[in-house]
Amino acid sequence: MNAVRAYFEWMPIRQVEMDDNLRIWRTFSLGDLMDIIMLDTRQYDRSITDLYWNTEYIHEIQNDAGRSLMGSRQENWFHNQLTKSKARGAAWRLIGSQIVFSRLNQSLTGGIEDPYNMDAWDGYQANRNRTFSHLYNNNITNNVVLAGDSHMSWASDLVWTGEHDYDSETGAGSIGVEFSGSAVSSPCPHGQNITMDAANNASAALVGGNRELQWQDTYYRGYYELHISHDAIQAQYFGIPTLVQRTPYEVSLANFTVKRDANALQRPVAGGIVESGALKGGKVVQTNLTYDTSTGEYKVHNLATFGYNQTVD
């Protein structure tokens, strides 16, 4: 409990309940624009996860109905928050999840014993199915999951695979979208010295192996911004060209739009063109156009030649 106390003393957040020191899950309501539902999918009353030495066992029990990513108390609260948000007429429901929510089959990337990440929602399929069931059965739409942890960037439609029909070309059948950001400084899961070509090949394999996954980038570290109105949400992804040198440079990687009540990424996804990674039904055009945030100027760099361990000229 000393660690919990130190956490709340150090972080700029308040405890939600004084008699539940471990609780950080909460909701923020911003008028009729949106409800931000922040989950704890890492610590709070979580069933055993993949600790690497027990991966085979976790794979066997991943769909056990008794497994929970967040505990029954938080899960019931989560579903109630979704219902209340719809009832009060909020335009959007933003769901903060520390780990990727969507199904991700990584088998086509090669060298992976288990194609699914048992430390993410894929390792807690019954919990995810209950969430999907609540969303679909209660017609709770305009959901946007915001995820992290994977050290890669993703943009997906939110699809209950195997239970509801889904058209990957149009997005029909989706109940929302998911945006997941890369790490700011931590290396790519495929190694910090991966080349851009190798990273983009891995991205192409991931996009090809998952119908709901519309875009994925493995190479760049970076961040994304959300621009939210009552009618639409725009997600803009940015990459940092080097990690070994402090620079003001960033690269615009991809831009996505989701319209209210569409419940899927607007087609053509990202306007049909992205800077890096792989885009379903679109193309990658490496302009190497780099923005200098200190001067507001743009300059073209040959980004594929220097990688993370070299400096930018």
mmCIF file of C-alpha atoms in Angstrom:
data_model
loop_
_atom_site.group_PDB
_atom_site.id
_atom_site.type_symbol
_atom_site.label_atom_id
_atom_site.label_comp_id
_atom_site.label_asym_id
_atom_site.label_seq_id
_atom_site.Cartn_x
_atom_site.Cartn_y
_atom_site.Cartn_z
ATOM 1 C CA MET A 1 0.000 0.000 0.000
ATOM 2 C CA ASN A 2 2.977 2.326 0.363
ATOM 3 C CA ALA A 3 3.443 2.087 -3.390
ATOM 4 C CA VAL A 4 -0.195 3.091 -3.917
ATOM 5 C CA ARG A 5 0.219 6.036 -1.561
ATOM 6 C CA ALA A 6 3.368 7.143 -3.387
ATOM 7 C CA TYR A 7 1.528 6.867 -6.704
ATOM 8 C CA PHE A 8 -1.291 9.188 -5.665
ATOM 9 C CA GLU A 9 1.117 11.605 -4.017
ATOM 10 C CA TRP A 10 3.240 11.791 -7.172
ATOM 11 C CA MET A 11 0.640 11.680 -9.937
ATOM 12 C CA PRO A 12 -1.636 14.715 -10.555
ATOM 13 C CA ILE A 13 -4.860 12.778 -9.928
ATOM 14 C CA ARG A 14 -7.166 12.350 -6.985
ATOM 15 C CA GLN A 15 -8.307 9.130 -5.396
ATOM 16 C CA VAL A 16 -11.784 8.133 -6.528
ATOM 17 C CA GLU A 17 -12.734 6.433 -3.258
ATOM 18 C CA MET A 18 -10.941 6.846 0.040
ATOM 19 C CA ASP A 19 -11.962 3.349 1.117
ATOM 20 C CA ASP A 20 -10.709 1.719 -2.112
ATOM 21 C CA ASN A 21 -7.104 2.816 -2.483
ATOM 22 C CA LEU A 22 -6.517 0.682 -5.568
ATOM 23 C CA ARG A 23 -9.284 2.244 -7.649
ATOM 24 C CA ILE A 24 -8.292 4.584 -10.485
ATOM 25 C CA TRP A 25 -11.184 3.820 -12.900
ATOM 26 C CA ARG A 26 -13.498 6.784 -13.307
ATOM 27 C CA THR A 27 -15.616 8.757 -15.795
ATOM 28 C CA PHE A 28 -15.308 12.329 -17.041
ATOM 29 C CA SER A 29 -18.396 13.894 -18.617
ATOM 30 C CA LEU A 30 -17.899 16.872 -20.924
ATOM 31 C CA GLY A 31 -21.335 18.328 -21.503
ATOM 32 C CA ASP A 32 -23.289 16.517 -24.186
ATOM 33 C CA LEU A 33 -20.138 16.047 -26.286
ATOM 34 C CA MET A 34 -18.659 12.937 -24.695
ATOM 35 C CA ASP A 35 -18.075 10.728 -21.713
ATOM 36 C CA ILE A 36 -14.495 9.580 -21.144
ATOM 37 C CA ILE A 37 -14.623 6.212 -19.389
ATOM 38 C CA MET A 38 -11.196 5.379 -17.975
ATOM 39 C CA LEU A 39 -10.588 1.722 -17.155
ATOM 40 C CA ASP A 40 -7.928 -0.073 -15.160
ATOM 41 C CA THR A 41 -7.063 -3.084 -17.307
ATOM 42 C CA ARG A 42 -3.679 -3.759 -15.707
ATOM 43 C CA GLN A 43 -4.030 -4.113 -11.959
ATOM 44 C CA TYR A 44 -7.503 -3.963 -10.442
ATOM 45 C CA ASP A 45 -8.797 -7.464 -9.548
ATOM 46 C CA ARG A 46 -7.349 -8.906 -12.742
ATOM 47 C CA SER A 47 -7.187 -12.648 -13.348
ATOM 48 C CA ILE A 48 -3.745 -14.103 -13.976
ATOM 49 C CA THR A 49 -2.143 -12.839 -17.157
ATOM 50 C CA ASP A 50 0.599 -14.043 -19.484
ATOM 51 C CA LEU A 51 3.889 -13.977 -17.577
ATOM 52 C CA TYR A 52 5.779 -15.637 -20.459
ATOM 53 C CA TRP A 53 6.484 -18.847 -18.535
ATOM 54 C CA ASN A 54 2.730 -19.660 -18.427
ATOM 55 C CA THR A 55 1.683 -18.661 -21.970
ATOM 56 C CA GLU A 56 0.451 -22.139 -22.901
ATOM 57 C CA TYR A 57 -1.744 -22.303 -19.795
ATOM 58 C CA ILE A 58 -3.203 -18.823 -20.417
ATOM 59 C CA HIS A 59 -3.957 -19.829 -23.992
ATOM 60 C CA GLU A 60 -5.959 -22.797 -22.694
ATOM 61 C CA ILE A 61 -8.081 -20.708 -20.312
ATOM 62 C CA GLN A 62 -8.364 -17.486 -22.352
ATOM 63 C CA ASN A 63 -12.088 -17.969 -22.957
ATOM 64 C CA ASP A 64 -12.957 -19.201 -19.465
ATOM 65 C CA ALA A 65 -16.122 -17.402 -18.353
ATOM 66 C CA GLY A 66 -14.648 -16.800 -14.907
ATOM 67 C CA ARG A 67 -11.664 -14.843 -16.226
ATOM 68 C CA SER A 68 -11.874 -11.093 -15.858
ATOM 69 C CA LEU A 69 -9.587 -8.321 -16.962
ATOM 70 C CA MET A 70 -10.996 -5.873 -14.420
ATOM 71 C CA GLY A 71 -12.980 -7.683 -11.754
ATOM 72 C CA SER A 72 -16.758 -7.917 -11.446
ATOM 73 C CA ARG A 73 -17.142 -4.599 -9.610
ATOM 74 C CA GLN A 74 -15.344 -2.574 -12.257
ATOM 75 C CA GLU A 75 -16.960 -4.530 -15.094
ATOM 76 C CA ASN A 76 -20.477 -3.844 -13.793
ATOM 77 C CA TRP A 77 -19.564 -0.191 -13.323
ATOM 78 C CA PHE A 78 -18.174 -0.057 -16.885
ATOM 79 C CA HIS A 79 -21.350 -1.423 -18.438
ATOM 80 C CA ASN A 80 -23.484 0.916 -16.319
ATOM 81 C CA GLN A 81 -21.402 3.894 -17.468
ATOM 82 C CA LEU A 82 -21.944 2.941 -21.102
ATOM 83 C CA THR A 83 -25.709 2.687 -20.519
ATOM 84 C CA LYS A 84 -25.877 5.992 -18.621
ATOM 85 C CA SER A 85 -23.839 7.751 -21.292
ATOM 86 C CA LYS A 86 -26.266 6.698 -24.011
ATOM 87 C CA ALA A 87 -29.288 7.591 -21.865
ATOM 88 C CA ARG A 88 -28.039 11.113 -21.166
ATOM 89 C CA GLY A 89 -27.455 11.732 -24.871
ATOM 90 C CA ALA A 90 -23.675 12.104 -24.996
ATOM 91 C CA ALA A 91 -22.499 12.231 -28.609
ATOM 92 C CA TRP A 92 -19.452 9.999 -28.009
ATOM 93 C CA ARG A 93 -18.198 7.372 -25.602
ATOM 94 C CA LEU A 94 -14.388 7.387 -25.329
ATOM 95 C CA ILE A 95 -13.080 4.295 -23.547
ATOM 96 C CA GLY A 96 -9.562 4.457 -22.149
ATOM 97 C CA SER A 97 -7.918 1.037 -22.121
ATOM 98 C CA GLN A 98 -4.245 0.513 -21.320
ATOM 99 C CA ILE A 99 -4.140 -2.460 -23.711
ATOM 100 C CA VAL A 100 -5.431 -3.186 -27.211
ATOM 101 C CA PHE A 101 -9.117 -4.171 -27.234
ATOM 102 C CA SER A 102 -9.527 -5.545 -30.767
ATOM 103 C CA ARG A 103 -8.650 -9.061 -31.820
ATOM 104 C CA LEU A 104 -5.151 -9.159 -33.327
ATOM 105 C CA ASN A 105 -3.929 -12.245 -35.133
ATOM 106 C CA GLN A 106 -0.162 -11.879 -35.512
ATOM 107 C CA SER A 107 0.529 -15.275 -37.076
ATOM 108 C CA LEU A 108 1.427 -13.892 -40.509
ATOM 109 C CA THR A 109 4.315 -11.860 -39.089
ATOM 110 C CA GLY A 110 6.239 -15.108 -38.519
ATOM 111 C CA GLY A 111 8.229 -16.469 -35.594
ATOM 112 C CA ILE A 112 5.351 -16.226 -33.124
ATOM 113 C CA GLU A 113 4.346 -19.324 -31.165
ATOM 114 C CA ASP A 114 0.963 -17.911 -30.160
ATOM 115 C CA PRO A 115 -0.617 -15.529 -32.682
ATOM 116 C CA TYR A 116 -2.558 -13.614 -30.016
ATOM 117 C CA ASN A 117 -1.311 -11.396 -27.209
ATOM 118 C CA MET A 118 -2.508 -13.113 -24.047
ATOM 119 C CA ASP A 119 -1.616 -10.024 -21.988
ATOM 120 C CA ALA A 120 -4.175 -7.920 -23.898
ATOM 121 C CA TRP A 121 -7.964 -8.333 -24.279
ATOM 122 C CA ASP A 122 -7.253 -11.377 -26.502
ATOM 123 C CA GLY A 123 -6.277 -13.224 -23.326
ATOM 124 C CA TYR A 124 -9.653 -12.391 -21.726
ATOM 125 C CA GLN A 125 -12.084 -13.242 -24.497
ATOM 126 C CA ALA A 126 -15.099 -13.877 -22.259
ATOM 127 C CA ASN A 127 -14.678 -10.416 -20.703
ATOM 128 C CA ARG A 128 -14.464 -8.840 -24.154
ATOM 129 C CA ASN A 129 -17.476 -10.823 -25.367
ATOM 130 C CA ARG A 130 -19.527 -9.549 -22.436
ATOM 131 C CA THR A 131 -18.573 -5.995 -23.362
ATOM 132 C CA PHE A 132 -19.506 -6.516 -27.002
ATOM 133 C CA SER A 133 -22.764 -8.152 -25.945
ATOM 134 C CA HIS A 134 -23.672 -5.152 -23.798
ATOM 135 C CA LEU A 135 -22.886 -2.729 -26.630
ATOM 136 C CA TYR A 136 -24.743 -4.588 -29.373
ATOM 137 C CA ASN A 137 -27.735 -5.745 -27.302
ATOM 138 C CA ASN A 138 -28.355 -2.245 -25.970
ATOM 139 C CA ASN A 139 -27.555 -0.507 -29.274
ATOM 140 C CA ILE A 140 -24.848 1.613 -27.647
ATOM 141 C CA THR A 141 -23.043 3.217 -30.573
ATOM 142 C CA ASN A 142 -20.443 5.932 -31.257
ATOM 143 C CA ASN A 143 -17.806 4.157 -29.183
ATOM 144 C CA VAL A 144 -14.119 4.999 -29.498
ATOM 145 C CA VAL A 145 -11.578 2.823 -27.694
ATOM 146 C CA LEU A 146 -8.233 4.491 -26.968
ATOM 147 C CA ALA A 147 -5.502 1.955 -26.278
ATOM 148 C CA GLY A 148 -1.754 1.623 -25.819
ATOM 149 C CA ASP A 149 0.891 -0.817 -24.548
ATOM 150 C CA SER A 150 1.752 -2.444 -27.890
ATOM 151 C CA HIS A 151 4.547 -0.007 -28.896
ATOM 152 C CA MET A 152 2.889 0.228 -32.311
ATOM 153 C CA SER A 153 0.135 2.310 -33.922
ATOM 154 C CA TRP A 154 -3.245 0.899 -34.938
ATOM 155 C CA ALA A 155 -6.571 2.047 -36.353
ATOM 156 C CA SER A 156 -9.403 -0.473 -36.386
ATOM 157 C CA ASP A 157 -13.125 -0.848 -36.687
ATOM 158 C CA LEU A 158 -14.661 -2.253 -33.501
ATOM 159 C CA VAL A 159 -16.026 -5.659 -34.478
ATOM 160 C CA TRP A 160 -17.442 -8.625 -32.566
ATOM 161 C CA THR A 161 -15.744 -11.236 -34.714
ATOM 162 C CA GLY A 162 -17.726 -14.424 -35.237
ATOM 163 C CA GLU A 163 -20.920 -13.004 -33.753
ATOM 164 C CA HIS A 164 -21.898 -10.148 -36.078
ATOM 165 C CA ASP A 165 -21.493 -9.775 -39.820
ATOM 166 C CA TYR A 166 -18.883 -7.239 -40.869
ATOM 167 C CA ASP A 167 -17.942 -5.766 -44.224
ATOM 168 C CA SER A 168 -14.306 -4.686 -44.165
ATOM 169 C CA GLU A 169 -14.712 -2.573 -47.312
ATOM 170 C CA THR A 170 -17.558 -0.438 -45.962
ATOM 171 C CA GLY A 171 -17.291 -0.890 -42.183
ATOM 172 C CA ALA A 172 -20.887 -2.100 -41.944
ATOM 173 C CA GLY A 173 -21.427 -4.185 -38.814
ATOM 174 C CA SER A 174 -18.916 -2.310 -36.676
ATOM 175 C CA ILE A 175 -20.002 -0.824 -33.332
ATOM 176 C CA GLY A 176 -17.272 1.823 -33.121
ATOM 177 C CA VAL A 177 -13.553 2.325 -33.733
ATOM 178 C CA GLU A 178 -10.281 1.831 -31.908
ATOM 179 C CA PHE A 179 -7.202 4.044 -32.009
ATOM 180 C CA SER A 180 -4.007 2.795 -30.416
ATOM 181 C CA GLY A 181 -0.818 4.799 -30.098
ATOM 182 C CA SER A 182 2.807 3.800 -30.298
ATOM 183 C CA ALA A 183 5.380 4.339 -27.582
ATOM 184 C CA VAL A 184 7.064 7.706 -27.177
ATOM 185 C CA SER A 185 10.560 6.302 -26.669
ATOM 186 C CA SER A 186 10.365 2.525 -26.072
ATOM 187 C CA PRO A 187 11.603 0.434 -29.020
ATOM 188 C CA CYS A 188 9.593 -1.436 -31.600
ATOM 189 C CA PRO A 189 8.655 -4.978 -30.475
ATOM 190 C CA HIS A 190 10.565 -6.315 -33.495
ATOM 191 C CA GLY A 191 13.776 -4.631 -32.343
ATOM 192 C CA GLN A 192 15.015 -1.074 -32.092
ATOM 193 C CA ASN A 193 17.220 -1.453 -35.169
ATOM 194 C CA ILE A 194 14.455 -2.602 -37.512
ATOM 195 C CA THR A 195 14.560 -1.022 -40.959
ATOM 196 C CA MET A 196 11.616 0.878 -42.377
ATOM 197 C CA ASP A 197 11.116 -1.729 -45.121
ATOM 198 C CA ALA A 198 11.099 -4.602 -42.628
ATOM 199 C CA ALA A 199 8.701 -2.725 -40.358
ATOM 200 C CA ASN A 200 6.316 -1.977 -43.205
ATOM 201 C CA ASN A 201 6.389 -5.631 -44.283
ATOM 202 C CA ALA A 202 5.406 -6.631 -40.742
ATOM 203 C CA SER A 203 2.606 -4.049 -40.830
ATOM 204 C CA ALA A 204 1.343 -5.444 -44.134
ATOM 205 C CA ALA A 205 1.202 -8.931 -42.620
ATOM 206 C CA LEU A 206 -0.804 -7.664 -39.640
ATOM 207 C CA VAL A 207 -3.273 -5.716 -41.774
ATOM 208 C CA GLY A 208 -3.637 -8.696 -44.101
ATOM 209 C CA GLY A 209 -4.344 -11.077 -41.234
ATOM 210 C CA ASN A 210 -7.067 -9.025 -39.510
ATOM 211 C CA ARG A 211 -10.225 -7.915 -41.337
ATOM 212 C CA GLU A 212 -11.111 -5.166 -38.879
ATOM 213 C CA LEU A 213 -7.586 -3.717 -38.743
ATOM 214 C CA GLN A 214 -7.468 -0.883 -41.278
ATOM 215 C CA TRP A 215 -4.023 0.606 -40.635
ATOM 216 C CA GLN A 216 -0.952 -0.367 -38.679
ATOM 217 C CA ASP A 217 2.497 1.158 -38.310
ATOM 218 C CA THR A 218 5.371 -0.665 -36.670
ATOM 219 C CA TYR A 219 8.304 1.626 -37.400
ATOM 220 C CA TYR A 220 7.674 5.026 -35.849
ATOM 221 C CA ARG A 221 7.637 6.063 -32.203
ATOM 222 C CA GLY A 222 5.227 8.942 -31.684
ATOM 223 C CA TYR A 223 1.736 10.017 -30.651
ATOM 224 C CA TYR A 224 -1.692 10.909 -31.989
ATOM 225 C CA GLU A 225 -4.150 13.743 -31.490
ATOM 226 C CA LEU A 226 -7.941 13.632 -31.408
ATOM 227 C CA HIS A 227 -10.031 16.534 -32.672
ATOM 228 C CA ILE A 228 -13.570 16.012 -31.421
ATOM 229 C CA SER A 229 -16.806 17.702 -32.415
ATOM 230 C CA HIS A 230 -20.431 16.616 -32.133
ATOM 231 C CA ASP A 231 -20.401 15.500 -35.763
ATOM 232 C CA ALA A 232 -17.050 13.767 -36.133
ATOM 233 C CA ILE A 233 -13.753 12.723 -34.559
ATOM 234 C CA GLN A 234 -10.472 13.134 -36.395
ATOM 235 C CA ALA A 235 -7.351 11.232 -35.353
ATOM 236 C CA GLN A 236 -3.977 12.533 -36.536
ATOM 237 C CA TYR A 237 -0.917 10.303 -36.059
ATOM 238 C CA PHE A 238 2.624 11.710 -35.850
ATOM 239 C CA GLY A 239 5.978 9.930 -35.856
ATOM 240 C CA ILE A 240 9.351 10.961 -34.430
ATOM 241 C CA PRO A 241 12.156 10.388 -36.976
ATOM 242 C CA THR A 242 14.920 9.657 -34.436
ATOM 243 C CA LEU A 243 15.183 8.731 -30.769
ATOM 244 C CA VAL A 244 18.900 9.242 -30.179
ATOM 245 C CA GLN A 245 18.885 12.955 -30.873
ATOM 246 C CA ARG A 246 16.613 15.611 -29.386
ATOM 247 C CA THR A 247 15.058 17.400 -32.323
ATOM 248 C CA PRO A 248 11.859 19.366 -32.984
ATOM 249 C CA TYR A 249 11.036 17.176 -35.999
ATOM 250 C CA GLU A 250 7.904 15.124 -36.544
ATOM 251 C CA VAL A 251 6.309 13.348 -39.491
ATOM 252 C CA SER A 252 2.577 13.225 -40.251
ATOM 253 C CA LEU A 253 1.831 9.504 -40.621
ATOM 254 C CA ALA A 254 -1.911 9.165 -41.159
ATOM 255 C CA ASN A 255 -5.235 10.934 -40.618
ATOM 256 C CA PHE A 256 -8.536 9.225 -39.858
ATOM 257 C CA THR A 257 -12.127 10.388 -39.531
ATOM 258 C CA VAL A 258 -15.116 8.738 -37.899
ATOM 259 C CA LYS A 259 -18.501 10.362 -38.440
ATOM 260 C CA ARG A 260 -21.154 10.331 -35.746
ATOM 261 C CA ASP A 261 -23.499 7.332 -36.077
ATOM 262 C CA ALA A 262 -21.260 5.755 -38.748
ATOM 263 C CA ASN A 263 -19.578 3.502 -36.137
ATOM 264 C CA ALA A 264 -16.644 2.822 -38.452
ATOM 265 C CA LEU A 265 -13.676 4.634 -39.929
ATOM 266 C CA GLN A 266 -14.693 6.823 -42.837
ATOM 267 C CA ARG A 267 -14.016 5.304 -46.249
ATOM 268 C CA PRO A 268 -11.673 5.520 -48.033
ATOM 269 C CA VAL A 269 -9.772 5.025 -44.786
ATOM 270 C CA ALA A 270 -7.166 7.759 -44.246
ATOM 271 C CA GLY A 271 -8.106 9.159 -47.627
ATOM 272 C CA GLY A 272 -6.475 6.117 -49.213
ATOM 273 C CA ILE A 273 -2.902 7.272 -48.480
ATOM 274 C CA VAL A 274 -0.570 7.037 -45.459
ATOM 275 C CA GLU A 275 3.085 7.909 -44.904
ATOM 276 C CA SER A 276 4.165 4.650 -43.292
ATOM 277 C CA GLY A 277 2.989 1.186 -42.261
ATOM 278 C CA ALA A 278 0.224 -0.602 -44.166
ATOM 279 C CA LEU A 279 -3.275 0.570 -45.115
ATOM 280 C CA LYS A 280 -6.049 -1.810 -46.093
ATOM 281 C CA GLY A 281 -7.313 -0.923 -49.558
ATOM 282 C CA GLY A 282 -4.906 2.026 -49.775
ATOM 283 C CA LYS A 283 -1.268 2.773 -50.418
ATOM 284 C CA VAL A 284 1.833 3.952 -48.602
ATOM 285 C CA VAL A 285 3.490 7.042 -50.075
ATOM 286 C CA GLN A 286 6.715 7.968 -48.289
ATOM 287 C CA THR A 287 7.038 11.704 -48.829
ATOM 288 C CA ASN A 288 9.647 12.029 -46.039
ATOM 289 C CA LEU A 289 8.161 15.450 -45.347
ATOM 290 C CA THR A 290 9.324 16.462 -41.874
ATOM 291 C CA TYR A 291 7.835 19.286 -39.823
ATOM 292 C CA ASP A 292 10.057 21.440 -37.635
ATOM 293 C CA THR A 293 7.849 22.306 -34.659
ATOM 294 C CA SER A 294 10.259 25.055 -33.531
ATOM 295 C CA THR A 295 10.168 27.040 -36.776
ATOM 296 C CA GLY A 296 6.970 25.887 -38.468
ATOM 297 C CA GLU A 297 8.959 24.892 -41.544
ATOM 298 C CA TYR A 298 8.822 21.686 -43.579
ATOM 299 C CA LYS A 299 11.847 19.862 -44.977
ATOM 300 C CA VAL A 300 12.306 16.588 -46.856
ATOM 301 C CA HIS A 301 14.638 14.057 -45.196
ATOM 302 C CA ASN A 302 15.553 10.606 -46.463
ATOM 303 C CA LEU A 303 14.110 9.019 -43.344
ATOM 304 C CA ALA A 304 14.696 5.424 -44.451
ATOM 305 C CA THR A 305 18.475 5.868 -44.467
ATOM 306 C CA PHE A 306 19.253 6.884 -40.893
ATOM 307 C CA GLY A 307 16.973 4.858 -38.590
ATOM 308 C CA TYR A 308 16.651 5.325 -34.849
ATOM 309 C CA ASN A 309 20.349 5.061 -34.064
ATOM 310 C CA GLN A 310 21.418 7.861 -36.382
ATOM 311 C CA THR A 311 20.909 11.589 -36.243
ATOM 312 C CA VAL A 312 18.881 13.829 -38.520
ATOM 313 C CA ASP A 313 20.836 16.221 -40.729
#
